[in-house]
Every structure is written in C-alpha cells, then in structure tokens.
Coordinates of C-alpha atoms and ligand atoms in Angstrom, one line a residue:
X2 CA -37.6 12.1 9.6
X3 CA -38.0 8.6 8.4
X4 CA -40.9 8.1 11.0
X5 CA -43.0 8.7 7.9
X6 CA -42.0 5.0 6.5
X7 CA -44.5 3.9 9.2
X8 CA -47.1 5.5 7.3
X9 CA -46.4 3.2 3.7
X10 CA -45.2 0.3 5.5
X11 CA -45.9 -2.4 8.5
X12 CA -43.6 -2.4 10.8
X13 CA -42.0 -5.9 10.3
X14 CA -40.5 -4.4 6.8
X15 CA -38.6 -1.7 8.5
X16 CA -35.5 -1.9 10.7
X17 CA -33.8 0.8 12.9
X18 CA -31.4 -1.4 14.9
X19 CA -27.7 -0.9 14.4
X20 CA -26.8 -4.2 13.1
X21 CA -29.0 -3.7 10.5
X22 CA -28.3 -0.7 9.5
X23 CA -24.4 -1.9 9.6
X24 CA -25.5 -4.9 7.3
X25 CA -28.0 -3.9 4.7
X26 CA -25.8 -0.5 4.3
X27 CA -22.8 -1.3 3.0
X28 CA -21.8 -3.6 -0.3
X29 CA -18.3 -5.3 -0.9
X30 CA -16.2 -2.3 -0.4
X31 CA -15.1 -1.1 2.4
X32 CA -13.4 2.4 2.1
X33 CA -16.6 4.4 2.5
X34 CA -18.7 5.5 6.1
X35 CA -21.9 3.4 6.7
X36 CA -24.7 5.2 8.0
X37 CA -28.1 4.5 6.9
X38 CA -31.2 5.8 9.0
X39 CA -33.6 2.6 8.1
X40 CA -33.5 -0.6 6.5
X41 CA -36.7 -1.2 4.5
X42 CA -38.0 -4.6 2.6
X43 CA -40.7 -3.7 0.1
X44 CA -42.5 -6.7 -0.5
X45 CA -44.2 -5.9 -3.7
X46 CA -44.4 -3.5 -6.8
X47 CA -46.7 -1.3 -4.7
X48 CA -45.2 -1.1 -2.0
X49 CA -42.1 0.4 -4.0
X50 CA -44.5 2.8 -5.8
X51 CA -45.9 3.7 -2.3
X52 CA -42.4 4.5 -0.8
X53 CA -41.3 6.7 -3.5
X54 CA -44.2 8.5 -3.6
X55 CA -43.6 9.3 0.2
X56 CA -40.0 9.8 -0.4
X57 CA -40.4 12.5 -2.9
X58 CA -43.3 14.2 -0.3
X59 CA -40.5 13.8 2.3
X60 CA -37.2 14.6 0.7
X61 CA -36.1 10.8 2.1
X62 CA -32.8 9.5 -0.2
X63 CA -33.6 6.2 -1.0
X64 CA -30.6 3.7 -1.9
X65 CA -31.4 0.6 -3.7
X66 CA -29.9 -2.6 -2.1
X67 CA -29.8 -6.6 -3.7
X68 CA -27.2 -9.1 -2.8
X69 CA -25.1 -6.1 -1.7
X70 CA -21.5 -7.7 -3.7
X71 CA -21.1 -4.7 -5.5
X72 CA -17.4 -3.1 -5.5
X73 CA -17.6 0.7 -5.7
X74 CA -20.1 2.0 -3.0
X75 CA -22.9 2.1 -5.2
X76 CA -25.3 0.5 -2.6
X77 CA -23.5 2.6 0.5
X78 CA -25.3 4.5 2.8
X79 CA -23.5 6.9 4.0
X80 CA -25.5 9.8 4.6
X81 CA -28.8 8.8 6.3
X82 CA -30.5 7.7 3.3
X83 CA -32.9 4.7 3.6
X84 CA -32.0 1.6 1.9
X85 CA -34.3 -0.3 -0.2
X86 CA -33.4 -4.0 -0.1
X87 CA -35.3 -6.5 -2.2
X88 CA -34.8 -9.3 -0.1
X89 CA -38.4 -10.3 0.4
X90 CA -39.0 -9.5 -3.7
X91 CA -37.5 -12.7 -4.1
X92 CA -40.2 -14.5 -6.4
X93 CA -40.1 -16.1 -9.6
X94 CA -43.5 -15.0 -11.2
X95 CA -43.7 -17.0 -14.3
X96 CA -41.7 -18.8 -16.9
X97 CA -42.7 -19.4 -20.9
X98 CA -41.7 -21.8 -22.3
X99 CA -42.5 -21.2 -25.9
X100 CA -40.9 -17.3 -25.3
X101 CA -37.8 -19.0 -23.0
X102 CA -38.6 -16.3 -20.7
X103 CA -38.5 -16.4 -16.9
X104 CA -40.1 -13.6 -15.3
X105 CA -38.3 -12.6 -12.0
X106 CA -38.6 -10.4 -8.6
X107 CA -35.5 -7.7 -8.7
X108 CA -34.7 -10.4 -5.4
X109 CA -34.0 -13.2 -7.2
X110 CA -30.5 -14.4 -6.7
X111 CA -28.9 -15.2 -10.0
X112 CA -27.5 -18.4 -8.7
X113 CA -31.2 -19.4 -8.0
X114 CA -32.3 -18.2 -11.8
X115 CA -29.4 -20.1 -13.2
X116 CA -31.1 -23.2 -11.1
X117 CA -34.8 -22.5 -12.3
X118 CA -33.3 -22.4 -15.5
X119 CA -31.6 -26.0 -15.4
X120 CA -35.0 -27.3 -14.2
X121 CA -36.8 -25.8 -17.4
X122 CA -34.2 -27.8 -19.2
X123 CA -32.5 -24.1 -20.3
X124 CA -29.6 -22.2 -19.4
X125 CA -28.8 -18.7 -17.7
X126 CA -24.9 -17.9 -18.8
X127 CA -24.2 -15.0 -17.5
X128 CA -22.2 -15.9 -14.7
X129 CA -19.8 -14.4 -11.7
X130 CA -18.0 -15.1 -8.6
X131 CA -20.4 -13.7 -6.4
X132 CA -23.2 -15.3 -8.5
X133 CA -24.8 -17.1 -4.9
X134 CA -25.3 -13.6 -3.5
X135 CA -25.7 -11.0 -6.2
X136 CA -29.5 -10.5 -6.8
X137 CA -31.0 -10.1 -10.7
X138 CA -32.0 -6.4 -9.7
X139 CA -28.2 -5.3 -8.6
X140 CA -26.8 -7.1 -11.7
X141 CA -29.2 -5.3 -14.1
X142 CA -28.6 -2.4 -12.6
X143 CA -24.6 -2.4 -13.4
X144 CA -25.4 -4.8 -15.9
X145 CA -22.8 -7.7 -14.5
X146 CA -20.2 -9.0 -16.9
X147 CA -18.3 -12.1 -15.4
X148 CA -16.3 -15.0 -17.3
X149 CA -19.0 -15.6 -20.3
X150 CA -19.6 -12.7 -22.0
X151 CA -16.8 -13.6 -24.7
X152 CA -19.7 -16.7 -25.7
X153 CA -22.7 -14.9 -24.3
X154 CA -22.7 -11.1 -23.4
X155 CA -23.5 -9.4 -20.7
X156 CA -26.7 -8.8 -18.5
X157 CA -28.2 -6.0 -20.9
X158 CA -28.2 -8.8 -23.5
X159 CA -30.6 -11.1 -21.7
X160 CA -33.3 -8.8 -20.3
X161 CA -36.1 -8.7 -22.6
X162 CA -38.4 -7.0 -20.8
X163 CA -38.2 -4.8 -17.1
X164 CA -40.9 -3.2 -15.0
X165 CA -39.1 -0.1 -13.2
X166 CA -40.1 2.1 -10.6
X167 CA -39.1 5.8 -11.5
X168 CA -37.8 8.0 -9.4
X169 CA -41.0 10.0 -9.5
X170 CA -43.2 7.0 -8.5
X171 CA -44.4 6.9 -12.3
X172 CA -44.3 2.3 -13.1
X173 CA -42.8 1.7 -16.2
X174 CA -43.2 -1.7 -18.2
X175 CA -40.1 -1.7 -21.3
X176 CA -40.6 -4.0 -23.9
X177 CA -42.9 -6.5 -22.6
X178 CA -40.1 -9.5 -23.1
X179 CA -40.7 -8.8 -27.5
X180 CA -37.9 -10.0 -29.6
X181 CA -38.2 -7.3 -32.0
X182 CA -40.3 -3.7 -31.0
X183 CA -39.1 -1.0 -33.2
X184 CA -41.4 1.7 -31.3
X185 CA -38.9 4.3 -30.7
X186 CA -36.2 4.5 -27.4
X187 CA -35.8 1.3 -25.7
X188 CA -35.9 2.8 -22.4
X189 CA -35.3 -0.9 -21.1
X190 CA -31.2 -0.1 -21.7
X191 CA -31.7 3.6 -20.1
X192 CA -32.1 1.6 -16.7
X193 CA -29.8 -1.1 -17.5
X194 CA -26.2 -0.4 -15.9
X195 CA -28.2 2.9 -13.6
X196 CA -27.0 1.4 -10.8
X197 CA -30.1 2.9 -9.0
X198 CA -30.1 6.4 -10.0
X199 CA -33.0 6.8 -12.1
X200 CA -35.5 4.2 -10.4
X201 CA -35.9 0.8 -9.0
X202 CA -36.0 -2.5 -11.2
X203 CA -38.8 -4.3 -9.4
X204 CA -39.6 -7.1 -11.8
X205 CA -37.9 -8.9 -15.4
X206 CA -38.1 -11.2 -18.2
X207 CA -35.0 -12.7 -18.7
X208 CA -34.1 -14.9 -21.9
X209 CA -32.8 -18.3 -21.3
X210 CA -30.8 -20.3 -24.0
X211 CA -29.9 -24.0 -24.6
X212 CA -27.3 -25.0 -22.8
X213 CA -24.0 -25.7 -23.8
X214 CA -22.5 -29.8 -24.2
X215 CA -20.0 -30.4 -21.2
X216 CA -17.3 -27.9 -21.3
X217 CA -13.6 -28.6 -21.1
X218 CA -10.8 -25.9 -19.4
X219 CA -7.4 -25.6 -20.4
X220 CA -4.7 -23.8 -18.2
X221 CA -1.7 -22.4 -20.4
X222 CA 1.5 -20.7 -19.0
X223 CA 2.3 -17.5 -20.8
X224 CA 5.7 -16.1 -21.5
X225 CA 4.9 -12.8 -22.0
X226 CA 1.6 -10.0 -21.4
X227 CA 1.4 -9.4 -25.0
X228 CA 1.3 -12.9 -25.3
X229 CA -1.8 -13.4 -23.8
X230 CA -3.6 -11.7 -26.7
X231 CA -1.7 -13.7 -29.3
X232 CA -3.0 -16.8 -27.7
X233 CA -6.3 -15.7 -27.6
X234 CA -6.0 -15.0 -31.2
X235 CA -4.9 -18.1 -32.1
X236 CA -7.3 -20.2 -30.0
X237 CA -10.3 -17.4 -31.1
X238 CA -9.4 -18.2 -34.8
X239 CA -9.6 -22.2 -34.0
X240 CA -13.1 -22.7 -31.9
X241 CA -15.7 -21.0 -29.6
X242 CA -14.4 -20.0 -27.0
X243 CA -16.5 -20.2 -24.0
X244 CA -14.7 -17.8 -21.4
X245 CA -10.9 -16.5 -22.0
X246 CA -9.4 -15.4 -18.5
X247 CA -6.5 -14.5 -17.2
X248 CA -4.1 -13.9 -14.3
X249 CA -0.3 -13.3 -13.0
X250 CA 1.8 -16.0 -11.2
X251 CA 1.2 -13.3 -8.0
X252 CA -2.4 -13.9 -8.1
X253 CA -1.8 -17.8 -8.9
X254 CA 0.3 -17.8 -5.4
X255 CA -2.2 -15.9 -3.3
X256 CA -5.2 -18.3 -4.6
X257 CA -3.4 -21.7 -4.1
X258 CA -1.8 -20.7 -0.7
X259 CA -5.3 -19.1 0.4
X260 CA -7.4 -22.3 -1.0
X261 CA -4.6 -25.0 -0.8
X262 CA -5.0 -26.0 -4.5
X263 CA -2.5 -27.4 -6.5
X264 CA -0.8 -25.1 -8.5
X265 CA -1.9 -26.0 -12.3
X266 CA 1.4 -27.1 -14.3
X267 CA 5.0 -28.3 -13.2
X268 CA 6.8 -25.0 -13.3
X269 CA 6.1 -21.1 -12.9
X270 CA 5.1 -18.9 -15.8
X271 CA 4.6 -15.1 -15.4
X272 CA 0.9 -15.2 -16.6
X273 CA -1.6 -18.0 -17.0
X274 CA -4.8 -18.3 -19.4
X275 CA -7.7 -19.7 -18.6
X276 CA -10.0 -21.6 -21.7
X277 CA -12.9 -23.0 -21.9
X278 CA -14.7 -24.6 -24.8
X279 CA -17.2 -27.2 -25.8
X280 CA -15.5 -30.3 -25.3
X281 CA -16.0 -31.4 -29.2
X282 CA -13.7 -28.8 -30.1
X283 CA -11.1 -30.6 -28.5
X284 CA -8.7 -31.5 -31.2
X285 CA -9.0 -27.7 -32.8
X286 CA -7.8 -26.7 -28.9
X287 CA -5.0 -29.2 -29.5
X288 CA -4.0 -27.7 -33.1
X289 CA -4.1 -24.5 -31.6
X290 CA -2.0 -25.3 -28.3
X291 CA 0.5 -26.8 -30.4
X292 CA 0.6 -23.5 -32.4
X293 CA 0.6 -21.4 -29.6
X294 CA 4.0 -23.7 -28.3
X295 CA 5.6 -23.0 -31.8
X296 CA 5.4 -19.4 -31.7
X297 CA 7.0 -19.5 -28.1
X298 CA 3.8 -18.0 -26.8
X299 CA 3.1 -20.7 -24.3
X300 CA 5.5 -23.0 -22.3
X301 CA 3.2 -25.3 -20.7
X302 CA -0.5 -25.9 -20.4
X303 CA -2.9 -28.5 -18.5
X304 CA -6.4 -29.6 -19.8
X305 CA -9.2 -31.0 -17.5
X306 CA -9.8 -34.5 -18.0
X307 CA -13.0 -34.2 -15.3
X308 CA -15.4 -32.0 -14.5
X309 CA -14.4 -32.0 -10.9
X310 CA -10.3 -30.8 -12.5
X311 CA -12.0 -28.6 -14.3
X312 CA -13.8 -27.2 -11.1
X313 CA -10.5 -26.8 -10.1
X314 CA -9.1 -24.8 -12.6
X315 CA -11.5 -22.6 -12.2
X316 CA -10.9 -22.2 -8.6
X317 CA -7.7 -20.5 -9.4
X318 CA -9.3 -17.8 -11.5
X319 CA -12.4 -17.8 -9.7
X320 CA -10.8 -17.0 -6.2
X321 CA -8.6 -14.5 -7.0
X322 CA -10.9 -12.2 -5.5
X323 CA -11.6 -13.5 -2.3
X324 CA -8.1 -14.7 -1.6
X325 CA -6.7 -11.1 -2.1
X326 CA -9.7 -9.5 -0.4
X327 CA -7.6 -9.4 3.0
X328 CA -4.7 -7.4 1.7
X329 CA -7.4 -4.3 1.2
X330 CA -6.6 -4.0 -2.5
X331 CA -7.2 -1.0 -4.4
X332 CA -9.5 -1.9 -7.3
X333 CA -8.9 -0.8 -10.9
X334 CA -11.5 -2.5 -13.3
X335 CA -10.7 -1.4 -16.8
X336 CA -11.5 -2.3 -20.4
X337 CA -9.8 -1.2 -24.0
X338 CA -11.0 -2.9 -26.9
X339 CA -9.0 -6.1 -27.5
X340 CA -6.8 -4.5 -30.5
X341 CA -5.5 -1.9 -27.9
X342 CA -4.9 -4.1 -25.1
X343 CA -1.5 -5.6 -25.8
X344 CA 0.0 -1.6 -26.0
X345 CA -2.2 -0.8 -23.2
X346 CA -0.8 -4.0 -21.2
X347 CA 2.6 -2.5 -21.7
X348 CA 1.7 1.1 -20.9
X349 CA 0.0 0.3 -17.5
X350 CA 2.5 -2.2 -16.6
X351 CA 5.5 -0.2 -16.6
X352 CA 3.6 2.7 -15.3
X353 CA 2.2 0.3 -12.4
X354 CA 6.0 -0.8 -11.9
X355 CA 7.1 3.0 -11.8
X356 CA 4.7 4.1 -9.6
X357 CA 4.1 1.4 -7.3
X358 CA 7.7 -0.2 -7.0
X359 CA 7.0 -1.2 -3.1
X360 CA 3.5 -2.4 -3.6
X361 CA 2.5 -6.5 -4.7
X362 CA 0.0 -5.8 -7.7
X363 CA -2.4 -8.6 -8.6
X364 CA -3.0 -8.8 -12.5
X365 CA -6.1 -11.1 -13.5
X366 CA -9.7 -10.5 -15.2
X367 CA -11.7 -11.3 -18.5
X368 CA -8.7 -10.2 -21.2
X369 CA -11.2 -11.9 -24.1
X370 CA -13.6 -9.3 -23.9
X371 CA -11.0 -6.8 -23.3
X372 CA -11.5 -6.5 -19.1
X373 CA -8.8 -6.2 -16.9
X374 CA -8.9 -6.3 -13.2
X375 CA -5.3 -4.4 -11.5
X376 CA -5.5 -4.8 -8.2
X377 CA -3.1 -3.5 -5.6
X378 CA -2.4 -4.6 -2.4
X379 CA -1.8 -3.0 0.6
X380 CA 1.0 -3.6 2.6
X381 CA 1.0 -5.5 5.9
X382 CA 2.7 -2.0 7.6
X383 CA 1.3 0.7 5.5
X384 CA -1.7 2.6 7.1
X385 CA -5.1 1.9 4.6
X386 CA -5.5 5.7 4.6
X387 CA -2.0 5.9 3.2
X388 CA -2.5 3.3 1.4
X389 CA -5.3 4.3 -0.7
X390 CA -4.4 8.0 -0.7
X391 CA -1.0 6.7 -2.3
X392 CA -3.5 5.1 -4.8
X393 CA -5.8 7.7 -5.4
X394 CA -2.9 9.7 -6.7
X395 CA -1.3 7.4 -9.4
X396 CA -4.6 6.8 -10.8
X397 CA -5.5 9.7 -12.9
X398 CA -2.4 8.2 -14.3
X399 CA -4.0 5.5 -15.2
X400 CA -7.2 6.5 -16.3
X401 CA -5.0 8.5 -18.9
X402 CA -3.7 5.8 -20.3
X403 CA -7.4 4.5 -21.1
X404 CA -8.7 7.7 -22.3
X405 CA -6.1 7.8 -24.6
X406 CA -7.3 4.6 -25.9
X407 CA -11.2 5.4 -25.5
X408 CA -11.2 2.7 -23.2
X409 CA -13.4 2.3 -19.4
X410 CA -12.3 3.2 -16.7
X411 CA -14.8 0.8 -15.2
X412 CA -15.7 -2.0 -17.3
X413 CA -18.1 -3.9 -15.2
X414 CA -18.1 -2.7 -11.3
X415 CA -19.8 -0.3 -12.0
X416 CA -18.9 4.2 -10.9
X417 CA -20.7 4.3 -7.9
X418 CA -19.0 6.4 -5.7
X419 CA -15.7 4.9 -6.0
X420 CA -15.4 5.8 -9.6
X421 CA -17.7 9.1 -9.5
X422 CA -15.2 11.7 -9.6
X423 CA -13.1 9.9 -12.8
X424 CA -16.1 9.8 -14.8
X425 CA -14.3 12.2 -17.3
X426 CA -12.1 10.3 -18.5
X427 CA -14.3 7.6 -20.0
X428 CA -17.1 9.9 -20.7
X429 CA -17.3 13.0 -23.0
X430 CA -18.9 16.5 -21.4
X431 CA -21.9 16.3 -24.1
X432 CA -22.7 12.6 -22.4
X433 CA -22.6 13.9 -19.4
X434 CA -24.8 16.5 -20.0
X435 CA -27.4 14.1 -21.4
X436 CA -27.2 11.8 -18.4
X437 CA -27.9 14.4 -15.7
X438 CA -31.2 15.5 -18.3
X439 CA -32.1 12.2 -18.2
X440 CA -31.6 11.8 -14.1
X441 CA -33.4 14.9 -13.9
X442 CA -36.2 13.6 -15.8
X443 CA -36.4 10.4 -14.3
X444 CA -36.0 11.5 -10.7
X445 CA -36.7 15.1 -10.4
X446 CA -37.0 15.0 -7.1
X447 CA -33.2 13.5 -6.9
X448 CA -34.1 10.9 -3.9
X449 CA -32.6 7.8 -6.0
X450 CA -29.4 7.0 -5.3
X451 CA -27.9 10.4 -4.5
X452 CA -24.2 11.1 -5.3
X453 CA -24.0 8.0 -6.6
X454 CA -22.7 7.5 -10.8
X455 CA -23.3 11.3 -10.9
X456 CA -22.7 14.4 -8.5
X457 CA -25.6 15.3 -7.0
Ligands
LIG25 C1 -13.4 -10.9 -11.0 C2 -14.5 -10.0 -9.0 C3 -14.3 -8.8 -8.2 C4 -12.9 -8.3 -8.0 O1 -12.8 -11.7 -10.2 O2 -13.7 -11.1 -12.2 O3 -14.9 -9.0 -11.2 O4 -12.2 -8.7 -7.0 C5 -13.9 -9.7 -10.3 O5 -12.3 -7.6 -8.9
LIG26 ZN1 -14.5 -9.4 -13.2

C-alpha cells in the first residue's frame, strides 16, 4: 500500500525499518499501540503538497509528527498510518526586523527560535519543559501553553502568519504576518490547536518582543490550596508577574530526590508557589510577601539572589514531569477560570482523596492562568492496565466537576486520543457539530490525523 510514497518521494526520505517506525511513531505517552507503516521526511512545501495529493489518491492516513513530546497520542501511529515528520523542514527562512517577525520551517525547534531570537537582540516567551525537543509545527498545532502565558500568552498569540497544507492538498497562506487584517475568518486560529486534523503547518511568521530586564524567582510555602489563589491575588495586585506556578510538597519530594536539589526553604509546607518577576519590582514582591505572611497565607518563602539559584528554583517546578515520569502517571490537565479554581481545588481534591485513597497524587501546574496538572501515580505493585483502568473510571468524575464550572478538560496537552472520548464535557454538541463540518471541509478525504481530536 504505501509502495506509492516511492512515487512522490526519494528514497532517502522514507523509512520502513522497525526502529524507525518504533521512534518516529509514538510521542511522550505511552498507553497507546505503535504501529506505523512508514516514516516519511518531507523536505519542502512541495513535497508536502505532493504527499497529500497521493494520499487522498491512495486512501494513506497520514499523521503529522514534530519533536514528538506531546502527551495524549496525538502523534501515535497506531494503525498503519504514515507519519509525516518535519525533521528535515528545520529552516529558518527569513527574519524582519522592522515587522519583529521570524519566518520558520514547521521543524524548527522552539528552543532554537528562542536562540535566533536572542541573536536578533528579541525575545520568544513562550516557553516549556520540553522546549529543546518540541518543534514550532507541534506547538502550533496544540497551541503550547507553558509557564509564561500569565505575562505573555500562549502560542496562538504569537503566530502572525501560517502557510498550511490542507488536507485536500489545497496551500493556504493566513494572514501574511499583518498586525491588523479585518478580511473576514482568520483561518490562521482554525489551524492553531488542530493538532493535525485539518492539514499540515509547513511554514510561520512568529512575533518576537523585547525582552524582559533580568528576572527574579521567589519560592513561597503555602498553608493551604485555596491559599494559593489568595497569594496570587495579592502578589497579581502588587507587580507583573512573569509566571505564577505551583506544586504539592509530594511533587517537591519526587523532584529533589530524583535531581538531588536542595529542597527550597527550612521546613515542609503542603504546597509551594513559584514567582517570577522583573527584578525592579523587587520591593512591591517584598510588600506583598509580607502581606501574604500577615494573612497566614504563607509561612516561609526564599528569593533568588543569582541567576544560577534562580535556575534552581525552577528546577523544582520544571522537573516535576520528568522526575514522576517513571511512576507511569495518569495525566489530568485541566483549566477553570481562576475565580473558580479555589472551589474547584477543594472539589477535586477531596474527590481525588475519595477515590484514589491508595494512590500518591502529584499536584503542580500553571495555577495563574488557571492550569492545573493532577497526576497520579501508579503503584510499584499495581498492574499499568489496572492501573489506568482504575483511572479511566474516576475520571468522568472529574471531568464533572469541570463541566460544571465550564472549565477544560485539557488545557494545553492537547485531546488527541487520550482525551478523544471526554470531549463532551468541555465541548457543547452544536461545537461539535461545527468542528466535524469544518474537518470535513478541510480534509474530505479524512487522511489527516484519523481518530485523532475527533472520531473518525
Ligand atoms: C508541565 C509538562 C507535562 C506534564 O510540567 O507543566 O505541562 O508532565 C507539564 O504534565
Ligand atoms: Zn504544563
């Protein structure tokens, strides 16, 4: 079936061989079959535009692939479908200085746009854990988050302009970088956060800003969740804040043991917050961290007298993720507004508490743009299947909770397939009804991304 690739390709951009197949088909989970029937590296617009076209003559599923860190299957390939990786579209093809626009390959790894930005004497803020692997394309295309979008936004709100590859072969070219273009849709956003159903993202202009003047970090301990927002209050009322995280003393004692840092302050706290801020608002952070000790919302807190401490305080936010990764932890990656969340803290706590008494649950994430990441963790004796079927079951339970509150059940990793099936509850039956129009327009032939944010 896929012998027709020869036909639109050489053969040096496709690979058969297990291990490749193994590697390029799978992203950062791990609870989903990998099974691919090619590997293919496009290494221009055309050759995308060729590939599609032979895709829809073939009926080939295609599934887009970039640094491959995403965290719910949506670059899996797990039913013979050929991915797509951008590896070799890894070019930056122009930069203007007068528009601050850099115009990258999908391929582009964001840690090597936030370098060429540095270089042009600019900034690219939107920034992640997995920031040295994830590629441009991927984090348009589940338009990344990370620990600046308090200050700065997310991915959508830096992509001025995007040259897609539909999933009928048609190239489109949204926006042309413009500030301002009231011409009708902005189909530039339809793509953003796809996650590959509706085309490829071949090409963008991304906006760059001045940077920011050296940044301090403060670590506070927190007496209580709700407290957490009342800081954030406090300190959001004071200054800029430049990121706002959070995370439990159970995540603190993974990261340190894993990393062998040094745990932040003299004594334990139940939850810990994370600041950082332009380091001339300094004596605002004090006011406000003396406020925050009044009102008996913080016991302790540390702030980075280098940039090298202030490295590592971020480690201990920063890690989380990796230093849990071996316990196979079930992912929950939700978002209420911030006026819901210290209810909604409460709610899924005691409901996490209830349902999960056995389990070690890791509380951290981006609590000042209203993100919070719940992980679970499996047990050294429990059986993943059991495991995550023991999860499966207690979510719904969850994702009630933020329906309720019209909050996401996936604020920033994305549905994939992980989240497919719980769309519902963050997503009314009218929207879905206009997003499979819109896939069906888009990709009639339905060869992008197949089961993938939607049911086929
Ligand atoms: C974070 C990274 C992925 C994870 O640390 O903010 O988005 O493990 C996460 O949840
Ligand atoms: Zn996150």
């Amino acid at each position: 079936m896929t012998q027709a690739l020869d036909e639109c390709l050489s053969p040096k951009q496709i690979r058969r061989d297990a291990d490749s197949l193994q590697h390029w088909g799978v992203d950062w989970t791990r609870s989903f079959p990998v099974a691919p029937s090619a590997v293919v590296f496009p290494d221009s617009t055309d050759d995308v535009v060729r590939l599609v076209q032979l895709a829809n003559r073939e009926g080939l599923s295609l599934v887009p692939s970039g640094g491959r860190t995403g965290l719910s299957g949506g670059a899996v390939a797990s039913d013979g479908e050929v991915v797509v990786s951008f590896d070799r579209m890894d070019r930056v093809l122009g930069f203007e200085p007068a528009d601050r626009l850099v115009t990258c390959q999908a391929g582009v790894v964001t840690q090597a746009l936030q370098a060429y930005a540095a270089e042009q004497g600019l900034f690219y803020p939107v920034d992640f854990a997995s920031s040295g692997s994830s590629q441009i394309g991927g984090n348009i295309a589940t338009n990344a988050g990370g620990i600046k979008v308090i200050r700065y936004g997310l991915t959508r709100d830096w992509v001025a302009g995007l040259r897609v590859v539909t999933g009928s072969g048609a190239l489109i070219d949204c926006n042309h970088g413009l500030i301002k273009n009231a011409t009708g849709y902005d189909l530039r956003h339809l793509f953003v956060g796809s996650e590959g159903t509706l085309g490829f993202i071949v090409e963008a202009d991304i906006r760059l800003t001045t940077p920011p003047e050296p940044q301090l970090v403060m670590v506070l301990g927190v007496n209580r969740f709700r407290d957490v927002l009342a800081v954030l209050g406090c300190f959001q009322n004071a200054l800029t804040l430049t990121a706002f995280e959070f995370f439990s003393e159970l995540a603190l004692q993974k990261v340190t043991a894993h990393r062998g840092l040094a745990r932040p302050l003299a004594g334990e706290a139940p939850f810990y917050a994370l600041l950082e801020f332009d380091e001339s608002a300094v004596e605002l952070a004090a006011e406000a961290f003396e406020a925050c000790l009044a009102e008996g919302w913080v016991q302790d807190g540390v702030l980075s007298q280098s940039q090298a401490q202030a490295a590592n305080l971020w480690q201990l936010r920063e890690g989380i993720s990796e230093s849990i990764a071996g316990y196979t932890p079930y992912k929950n990656d939700l978002a209420v507004r911030i006026s819901q969340m210290p209810d909604f803290l409460d709610e899924v706590d005691a409901l996490v508490q209830e349902s999960y008494p056995d389990f070690e649950v890791c509380w951290y994430g981006h609590i000042g743009d209203g993100n919070l990441h719940l992980n679970i963790l499996k047990p050294q004796g429990l059986a993943a299947e059991a495991f995550f079927q023991r999860c499966h079951e207690i979510s719904p339970r969850i994702f009630e909770r933020v329906a309720f509150r019209n909050g996401s059940i996936s604020a920033e990793h994305g549905v994939g397939l992980l989240k497919r099936d719980f769309l519902s509850y963050s997503r009314s039956s009218e929207e879905l009804a206009v997003m499979e129009a819109l896939k069906q327009v888009l990709d009639p032939g339905q060869i992008m991304n197949p089961g993938k944010l939607l049911r086929r």
